[in-house]
Backbone as XML, in Angstrom:
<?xml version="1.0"?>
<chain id="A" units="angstrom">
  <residue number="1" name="UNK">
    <atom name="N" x="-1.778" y="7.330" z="-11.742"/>
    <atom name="CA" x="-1.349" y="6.297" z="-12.675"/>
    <atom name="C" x="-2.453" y="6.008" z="-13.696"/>
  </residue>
  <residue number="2" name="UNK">
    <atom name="N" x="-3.507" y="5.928" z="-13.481"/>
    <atom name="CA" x="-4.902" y="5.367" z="-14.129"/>
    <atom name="C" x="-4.918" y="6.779" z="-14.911"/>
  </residue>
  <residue number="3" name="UNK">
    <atom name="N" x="-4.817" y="8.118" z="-14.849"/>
    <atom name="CA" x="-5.007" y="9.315" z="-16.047"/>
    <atom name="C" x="-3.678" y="8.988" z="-16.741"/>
  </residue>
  <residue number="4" name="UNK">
    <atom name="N" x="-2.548" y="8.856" z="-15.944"/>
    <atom name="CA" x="-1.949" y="8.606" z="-17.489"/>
    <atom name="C" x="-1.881" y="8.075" z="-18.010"/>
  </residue>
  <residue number="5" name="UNK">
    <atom name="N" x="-2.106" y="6.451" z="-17.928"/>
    <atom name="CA" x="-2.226" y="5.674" z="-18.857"/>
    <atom name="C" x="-3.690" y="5.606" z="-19.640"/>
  </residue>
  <residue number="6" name="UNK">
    <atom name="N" x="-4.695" y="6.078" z="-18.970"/>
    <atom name="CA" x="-6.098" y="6.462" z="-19.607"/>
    <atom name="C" x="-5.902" y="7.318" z="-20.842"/>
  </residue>
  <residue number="7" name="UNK">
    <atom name="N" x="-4.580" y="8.459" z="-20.881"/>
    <atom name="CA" x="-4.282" y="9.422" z="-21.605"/>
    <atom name="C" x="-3.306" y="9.452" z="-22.631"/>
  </residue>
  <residue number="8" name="UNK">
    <atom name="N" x="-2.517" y="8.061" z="-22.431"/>
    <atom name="CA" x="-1.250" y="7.798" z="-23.233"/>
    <atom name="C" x="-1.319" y="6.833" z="-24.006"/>
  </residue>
  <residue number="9" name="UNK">
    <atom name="N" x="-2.284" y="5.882" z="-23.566"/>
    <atom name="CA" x="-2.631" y="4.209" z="-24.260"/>
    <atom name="C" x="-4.230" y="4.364" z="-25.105"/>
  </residue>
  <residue number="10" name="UNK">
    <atom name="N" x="-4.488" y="3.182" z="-25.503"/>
    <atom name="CA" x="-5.927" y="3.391" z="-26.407"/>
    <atom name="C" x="-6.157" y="2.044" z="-25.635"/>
  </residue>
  <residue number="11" name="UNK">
    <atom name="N" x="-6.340" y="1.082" z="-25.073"/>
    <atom name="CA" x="-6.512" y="-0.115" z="-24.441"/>
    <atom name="C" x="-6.307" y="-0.035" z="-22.964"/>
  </residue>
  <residue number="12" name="UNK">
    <atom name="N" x="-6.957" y="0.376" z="-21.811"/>
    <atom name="CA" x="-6.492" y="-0.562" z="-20.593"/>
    <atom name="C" x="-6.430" y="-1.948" z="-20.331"/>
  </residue>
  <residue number="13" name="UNK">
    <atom name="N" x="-5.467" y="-3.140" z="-19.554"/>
    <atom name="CA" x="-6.178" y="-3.758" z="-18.529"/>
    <atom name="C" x="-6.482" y="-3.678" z="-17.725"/>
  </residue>
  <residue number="14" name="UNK">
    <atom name="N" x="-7.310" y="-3.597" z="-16.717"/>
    <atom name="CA" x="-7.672" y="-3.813" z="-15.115"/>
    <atom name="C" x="-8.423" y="-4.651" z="-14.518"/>
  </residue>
  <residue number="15" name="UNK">
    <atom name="N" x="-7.470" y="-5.256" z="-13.271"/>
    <atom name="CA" x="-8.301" y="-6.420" z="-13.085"/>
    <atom name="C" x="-9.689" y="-6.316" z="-12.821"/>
  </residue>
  <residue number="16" name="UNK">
    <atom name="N" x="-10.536" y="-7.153" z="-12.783"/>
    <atom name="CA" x="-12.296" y="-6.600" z="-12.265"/>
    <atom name="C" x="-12.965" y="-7.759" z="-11.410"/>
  </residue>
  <residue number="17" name="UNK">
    <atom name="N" x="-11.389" y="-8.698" z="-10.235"/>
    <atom name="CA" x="-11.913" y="-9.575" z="-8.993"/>
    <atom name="C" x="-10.920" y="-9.151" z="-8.004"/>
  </residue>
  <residue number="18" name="UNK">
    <atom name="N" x="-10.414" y="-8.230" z="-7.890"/>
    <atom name="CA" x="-10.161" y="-7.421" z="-6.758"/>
    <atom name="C" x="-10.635" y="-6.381" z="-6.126"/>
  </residue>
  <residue number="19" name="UNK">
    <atom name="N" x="-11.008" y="-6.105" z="-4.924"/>
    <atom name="CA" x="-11.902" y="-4.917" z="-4.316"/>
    <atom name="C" x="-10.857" y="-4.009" z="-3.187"/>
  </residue>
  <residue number="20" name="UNK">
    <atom name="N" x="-11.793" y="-2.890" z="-3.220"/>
    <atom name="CA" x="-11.034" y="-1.904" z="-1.929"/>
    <atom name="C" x="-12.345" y="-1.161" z="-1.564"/>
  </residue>
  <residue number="21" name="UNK">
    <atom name="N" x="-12.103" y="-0.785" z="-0.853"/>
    <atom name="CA" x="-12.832" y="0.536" z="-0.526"/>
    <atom name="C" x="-12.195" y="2.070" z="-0.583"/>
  </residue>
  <residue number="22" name="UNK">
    <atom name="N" x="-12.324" y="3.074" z="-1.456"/>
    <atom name="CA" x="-11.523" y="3.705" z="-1.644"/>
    <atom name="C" x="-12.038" y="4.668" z="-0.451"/>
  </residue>
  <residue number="23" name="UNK">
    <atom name="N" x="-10.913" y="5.691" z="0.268"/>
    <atom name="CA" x="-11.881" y="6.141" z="1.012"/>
    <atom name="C" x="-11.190" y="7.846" z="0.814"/>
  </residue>
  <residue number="24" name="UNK">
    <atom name="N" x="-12.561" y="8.235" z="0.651"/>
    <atom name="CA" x="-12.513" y="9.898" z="0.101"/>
    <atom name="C" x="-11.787" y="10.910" z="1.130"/>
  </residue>
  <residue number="25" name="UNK">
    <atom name="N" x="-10.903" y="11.509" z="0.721"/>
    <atom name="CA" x="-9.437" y="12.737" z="1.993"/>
    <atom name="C" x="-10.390" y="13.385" z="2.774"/>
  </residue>
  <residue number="26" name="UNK">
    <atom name="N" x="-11.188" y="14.094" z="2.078"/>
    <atom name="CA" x="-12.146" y="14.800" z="3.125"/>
    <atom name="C" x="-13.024" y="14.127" z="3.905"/>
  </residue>
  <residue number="27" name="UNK">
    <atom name="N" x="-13.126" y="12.491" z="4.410"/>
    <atom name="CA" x="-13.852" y="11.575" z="5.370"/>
    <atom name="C" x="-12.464" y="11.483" z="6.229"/>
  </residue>
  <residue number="28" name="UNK">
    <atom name="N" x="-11.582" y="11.249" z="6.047"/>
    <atom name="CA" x="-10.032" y="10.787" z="6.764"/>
    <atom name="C" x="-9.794" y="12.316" z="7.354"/>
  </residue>
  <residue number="29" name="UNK">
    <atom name="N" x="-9.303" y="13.367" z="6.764"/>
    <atom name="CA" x="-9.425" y="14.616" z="7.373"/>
    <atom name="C" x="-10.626" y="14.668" z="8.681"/>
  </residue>
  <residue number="30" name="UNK">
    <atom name="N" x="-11.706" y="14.695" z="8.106"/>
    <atom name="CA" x="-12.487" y="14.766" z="9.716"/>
    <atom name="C" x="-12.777" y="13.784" z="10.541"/>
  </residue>
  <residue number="31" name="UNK">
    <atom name="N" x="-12.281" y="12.355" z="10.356"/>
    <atom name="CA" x="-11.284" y="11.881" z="11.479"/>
    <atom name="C" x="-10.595" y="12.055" z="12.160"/>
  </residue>
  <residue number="32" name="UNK">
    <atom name="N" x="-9.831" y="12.714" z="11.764"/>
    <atom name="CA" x="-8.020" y="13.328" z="12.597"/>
    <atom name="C" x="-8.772" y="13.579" z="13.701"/>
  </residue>
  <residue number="33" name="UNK">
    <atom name="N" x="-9.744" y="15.083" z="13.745"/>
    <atom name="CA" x="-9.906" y="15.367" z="15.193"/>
    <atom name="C" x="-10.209" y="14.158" z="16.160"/>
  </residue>
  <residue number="34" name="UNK">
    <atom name="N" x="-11.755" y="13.414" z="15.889"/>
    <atom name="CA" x="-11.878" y="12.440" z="16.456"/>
    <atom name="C" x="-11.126" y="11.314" z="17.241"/>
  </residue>
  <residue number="35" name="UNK">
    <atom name="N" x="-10.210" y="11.189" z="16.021"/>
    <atom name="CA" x="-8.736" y="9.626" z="16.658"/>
    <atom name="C" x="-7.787" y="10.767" z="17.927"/>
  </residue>
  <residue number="36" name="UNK">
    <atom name="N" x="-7.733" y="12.026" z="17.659"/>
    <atom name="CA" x="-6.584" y="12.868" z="18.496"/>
    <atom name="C" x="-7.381" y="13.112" z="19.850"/>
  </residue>
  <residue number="37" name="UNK">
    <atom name="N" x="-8.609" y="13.368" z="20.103"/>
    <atom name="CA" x="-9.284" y="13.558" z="21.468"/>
    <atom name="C" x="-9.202" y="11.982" z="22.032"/>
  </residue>
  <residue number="38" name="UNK">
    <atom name="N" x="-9.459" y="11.165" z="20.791"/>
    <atom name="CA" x="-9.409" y="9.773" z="22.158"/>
    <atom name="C" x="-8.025" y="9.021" z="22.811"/>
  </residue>
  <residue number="39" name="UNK">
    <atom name="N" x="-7.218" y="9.268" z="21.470"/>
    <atom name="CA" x="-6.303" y="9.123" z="22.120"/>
    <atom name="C" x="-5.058" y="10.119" z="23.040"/>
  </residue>
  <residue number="40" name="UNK">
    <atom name="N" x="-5.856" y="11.107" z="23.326"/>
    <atom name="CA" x="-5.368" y="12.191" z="24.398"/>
    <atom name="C" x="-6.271" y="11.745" z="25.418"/>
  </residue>
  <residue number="41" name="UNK">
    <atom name="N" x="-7.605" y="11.464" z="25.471"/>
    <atom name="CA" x="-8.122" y="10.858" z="26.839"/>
    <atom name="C" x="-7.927" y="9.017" z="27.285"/>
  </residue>
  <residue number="42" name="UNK">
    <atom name="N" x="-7.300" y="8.557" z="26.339"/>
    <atom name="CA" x="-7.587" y="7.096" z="25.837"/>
    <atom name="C" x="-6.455" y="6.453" z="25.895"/>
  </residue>
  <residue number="43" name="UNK">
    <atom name="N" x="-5.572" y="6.776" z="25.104"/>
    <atom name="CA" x="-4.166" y="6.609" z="24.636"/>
    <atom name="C" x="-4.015" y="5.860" z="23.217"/>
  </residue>
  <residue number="44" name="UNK">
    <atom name="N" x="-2.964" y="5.201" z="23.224"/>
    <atom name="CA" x="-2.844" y="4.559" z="21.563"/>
    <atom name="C" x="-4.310" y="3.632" z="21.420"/>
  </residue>
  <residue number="45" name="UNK">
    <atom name="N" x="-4.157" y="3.366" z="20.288"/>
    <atom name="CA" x="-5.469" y="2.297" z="19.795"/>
    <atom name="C" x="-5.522" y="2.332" z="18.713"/>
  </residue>
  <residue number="46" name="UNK">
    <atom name="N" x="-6.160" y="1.265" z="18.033"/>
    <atom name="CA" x="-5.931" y="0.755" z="16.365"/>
    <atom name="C" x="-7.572" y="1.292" z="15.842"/>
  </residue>
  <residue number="47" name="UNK">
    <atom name="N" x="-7.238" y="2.033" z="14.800"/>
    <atom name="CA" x="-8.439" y="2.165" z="14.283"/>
    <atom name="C" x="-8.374" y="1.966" z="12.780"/>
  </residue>
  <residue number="48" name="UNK">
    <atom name="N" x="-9.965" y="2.034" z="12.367"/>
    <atom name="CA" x="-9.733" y="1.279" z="10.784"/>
    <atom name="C" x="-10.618" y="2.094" z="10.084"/>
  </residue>
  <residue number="49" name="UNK">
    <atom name="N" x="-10.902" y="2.831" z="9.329"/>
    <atom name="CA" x="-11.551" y="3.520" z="8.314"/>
    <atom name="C" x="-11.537" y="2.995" z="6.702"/>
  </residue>
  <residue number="50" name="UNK">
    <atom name="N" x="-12.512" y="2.962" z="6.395"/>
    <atom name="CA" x="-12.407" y="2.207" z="4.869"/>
    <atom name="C" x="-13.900" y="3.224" z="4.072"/>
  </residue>
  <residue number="51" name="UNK">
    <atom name="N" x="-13.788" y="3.092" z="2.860"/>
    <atom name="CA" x="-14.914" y="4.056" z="2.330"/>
    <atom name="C" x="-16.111" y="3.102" z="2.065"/>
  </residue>
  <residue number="52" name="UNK">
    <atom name="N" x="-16.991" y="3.623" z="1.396"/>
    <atom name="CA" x="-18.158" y="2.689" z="0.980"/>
    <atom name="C" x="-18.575" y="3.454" z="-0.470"/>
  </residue>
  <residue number="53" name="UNK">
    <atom name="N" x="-19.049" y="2.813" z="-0.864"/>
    <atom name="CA" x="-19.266" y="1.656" z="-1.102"/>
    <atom name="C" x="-17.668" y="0.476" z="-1.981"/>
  </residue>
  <residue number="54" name="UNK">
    <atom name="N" x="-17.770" y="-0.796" z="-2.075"/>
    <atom name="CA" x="-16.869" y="-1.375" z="-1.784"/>
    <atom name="C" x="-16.639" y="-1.422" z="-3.793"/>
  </residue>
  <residue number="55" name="UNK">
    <atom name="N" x="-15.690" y="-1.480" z="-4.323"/>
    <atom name="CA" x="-15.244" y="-1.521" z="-5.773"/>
    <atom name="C" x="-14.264" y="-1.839" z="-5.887"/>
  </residue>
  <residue number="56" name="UNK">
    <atom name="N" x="-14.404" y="-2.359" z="-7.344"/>
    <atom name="CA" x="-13.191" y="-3.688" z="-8.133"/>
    <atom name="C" x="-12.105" y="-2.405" z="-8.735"/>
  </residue>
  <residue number="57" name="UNK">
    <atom name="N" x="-10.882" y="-2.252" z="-8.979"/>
    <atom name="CA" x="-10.285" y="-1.825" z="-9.671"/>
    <atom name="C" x="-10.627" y="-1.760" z="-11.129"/>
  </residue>
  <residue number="58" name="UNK">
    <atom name="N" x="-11.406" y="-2.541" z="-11.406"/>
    <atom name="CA" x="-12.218" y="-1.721" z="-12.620"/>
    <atom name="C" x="-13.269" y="-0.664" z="-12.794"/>
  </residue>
  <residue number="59" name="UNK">
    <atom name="N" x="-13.712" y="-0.927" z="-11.485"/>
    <atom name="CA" x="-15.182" y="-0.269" z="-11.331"/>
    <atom name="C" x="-14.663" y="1.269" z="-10.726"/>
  </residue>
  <residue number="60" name="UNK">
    <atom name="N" x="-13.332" y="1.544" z="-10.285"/>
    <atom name="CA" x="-12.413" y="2.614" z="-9.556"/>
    <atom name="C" x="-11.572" y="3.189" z="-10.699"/>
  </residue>
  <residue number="61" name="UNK">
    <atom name="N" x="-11.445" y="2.910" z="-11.196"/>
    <atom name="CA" x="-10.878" y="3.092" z="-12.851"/>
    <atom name="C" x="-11.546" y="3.285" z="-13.881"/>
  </residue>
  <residue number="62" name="UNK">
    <atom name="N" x="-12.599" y="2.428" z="-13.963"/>
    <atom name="CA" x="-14.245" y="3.547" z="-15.071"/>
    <atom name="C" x="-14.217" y="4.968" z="-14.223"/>
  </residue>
  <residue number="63" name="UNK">
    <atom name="N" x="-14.720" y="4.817" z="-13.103"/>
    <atom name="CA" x="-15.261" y="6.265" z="-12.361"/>
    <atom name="C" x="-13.658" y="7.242" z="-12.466"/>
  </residue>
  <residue number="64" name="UNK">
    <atom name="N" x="-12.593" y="7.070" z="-12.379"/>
    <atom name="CA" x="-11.882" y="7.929" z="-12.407"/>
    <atom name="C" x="-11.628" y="8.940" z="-13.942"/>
  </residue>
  <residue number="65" name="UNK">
    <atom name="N" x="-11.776" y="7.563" z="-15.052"/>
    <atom name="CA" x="-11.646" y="8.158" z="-16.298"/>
    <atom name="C" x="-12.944" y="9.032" z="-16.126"/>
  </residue>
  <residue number="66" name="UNK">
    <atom name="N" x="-13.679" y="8.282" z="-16.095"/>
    <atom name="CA" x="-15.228" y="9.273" z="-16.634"/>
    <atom name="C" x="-15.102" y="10.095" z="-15.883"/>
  </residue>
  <residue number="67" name="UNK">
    <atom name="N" x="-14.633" y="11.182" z="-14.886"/>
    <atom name="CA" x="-14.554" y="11.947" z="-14.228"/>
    <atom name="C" x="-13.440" y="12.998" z="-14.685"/>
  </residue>
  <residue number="68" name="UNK">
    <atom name="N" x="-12.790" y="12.508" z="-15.110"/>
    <atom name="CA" x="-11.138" y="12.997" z="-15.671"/>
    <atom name="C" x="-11.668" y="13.530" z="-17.258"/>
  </residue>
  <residue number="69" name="UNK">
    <atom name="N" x="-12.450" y="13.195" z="-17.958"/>
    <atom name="CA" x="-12.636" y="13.317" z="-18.981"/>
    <atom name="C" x="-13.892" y="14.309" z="-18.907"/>
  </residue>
  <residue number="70" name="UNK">
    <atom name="N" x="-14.960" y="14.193" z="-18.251"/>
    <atom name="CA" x="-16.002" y="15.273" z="-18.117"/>
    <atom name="C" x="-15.170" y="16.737" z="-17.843"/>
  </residue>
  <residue number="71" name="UNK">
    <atom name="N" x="-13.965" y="16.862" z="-16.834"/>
    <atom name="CA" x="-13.487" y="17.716" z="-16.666"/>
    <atom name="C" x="-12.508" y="18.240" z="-17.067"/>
  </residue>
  <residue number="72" name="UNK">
    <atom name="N" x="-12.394" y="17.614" z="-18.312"/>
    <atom name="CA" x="-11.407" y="18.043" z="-18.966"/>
    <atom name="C" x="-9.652" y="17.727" z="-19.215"/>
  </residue>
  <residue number="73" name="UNK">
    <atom name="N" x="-9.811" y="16.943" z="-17.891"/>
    <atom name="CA" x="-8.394" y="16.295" z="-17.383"/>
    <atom name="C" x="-7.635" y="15.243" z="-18.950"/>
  </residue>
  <residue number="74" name="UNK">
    <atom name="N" x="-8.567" y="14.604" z="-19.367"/>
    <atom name="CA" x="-7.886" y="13.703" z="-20.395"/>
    <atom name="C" x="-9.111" y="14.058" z="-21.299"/>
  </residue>
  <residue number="75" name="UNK">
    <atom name="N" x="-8.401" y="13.664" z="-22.836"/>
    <atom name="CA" x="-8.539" y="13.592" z="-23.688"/>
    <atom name="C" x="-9.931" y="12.332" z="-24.380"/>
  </residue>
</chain>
């Protein structure tokens, strides 16, 4: 959503007092094994993964353009 409108508009808004932790596929991927051995010796259980460092939807939205744009992705 954030490249195309980075790519279609000349203005974003985004808010910049909301946070997440975005958390990167290849940290969640090598989880899987981990959560599947315990809960084959363990059974169900709640687990929580979150990324670091912690960012505003603005601060997740600079880094995506500037990334999208070094590589060519947008304009």
């Amino acid at each position: 959503k954030i490249l195309d409108l980075a790519d279609s508009e000349d203005r974003l808004t985004i808010v910049d007092d909301q946070y997440g932790s975005p958390t990167y596929t290849f940290d969640i991927a090598r989880i899987i094994p981990v959560i599947v051995k315990a809960y084959i010796h363990s059974g169900p259980s709640l687990y929580n993964l979150g990324g670091a460092p912690q960012a505003s939807w603005l601060n997740f939205a600079d880094y995506i353009i500037e990334e999208a744009y070094k590589r060519g992705l947008i304009k």
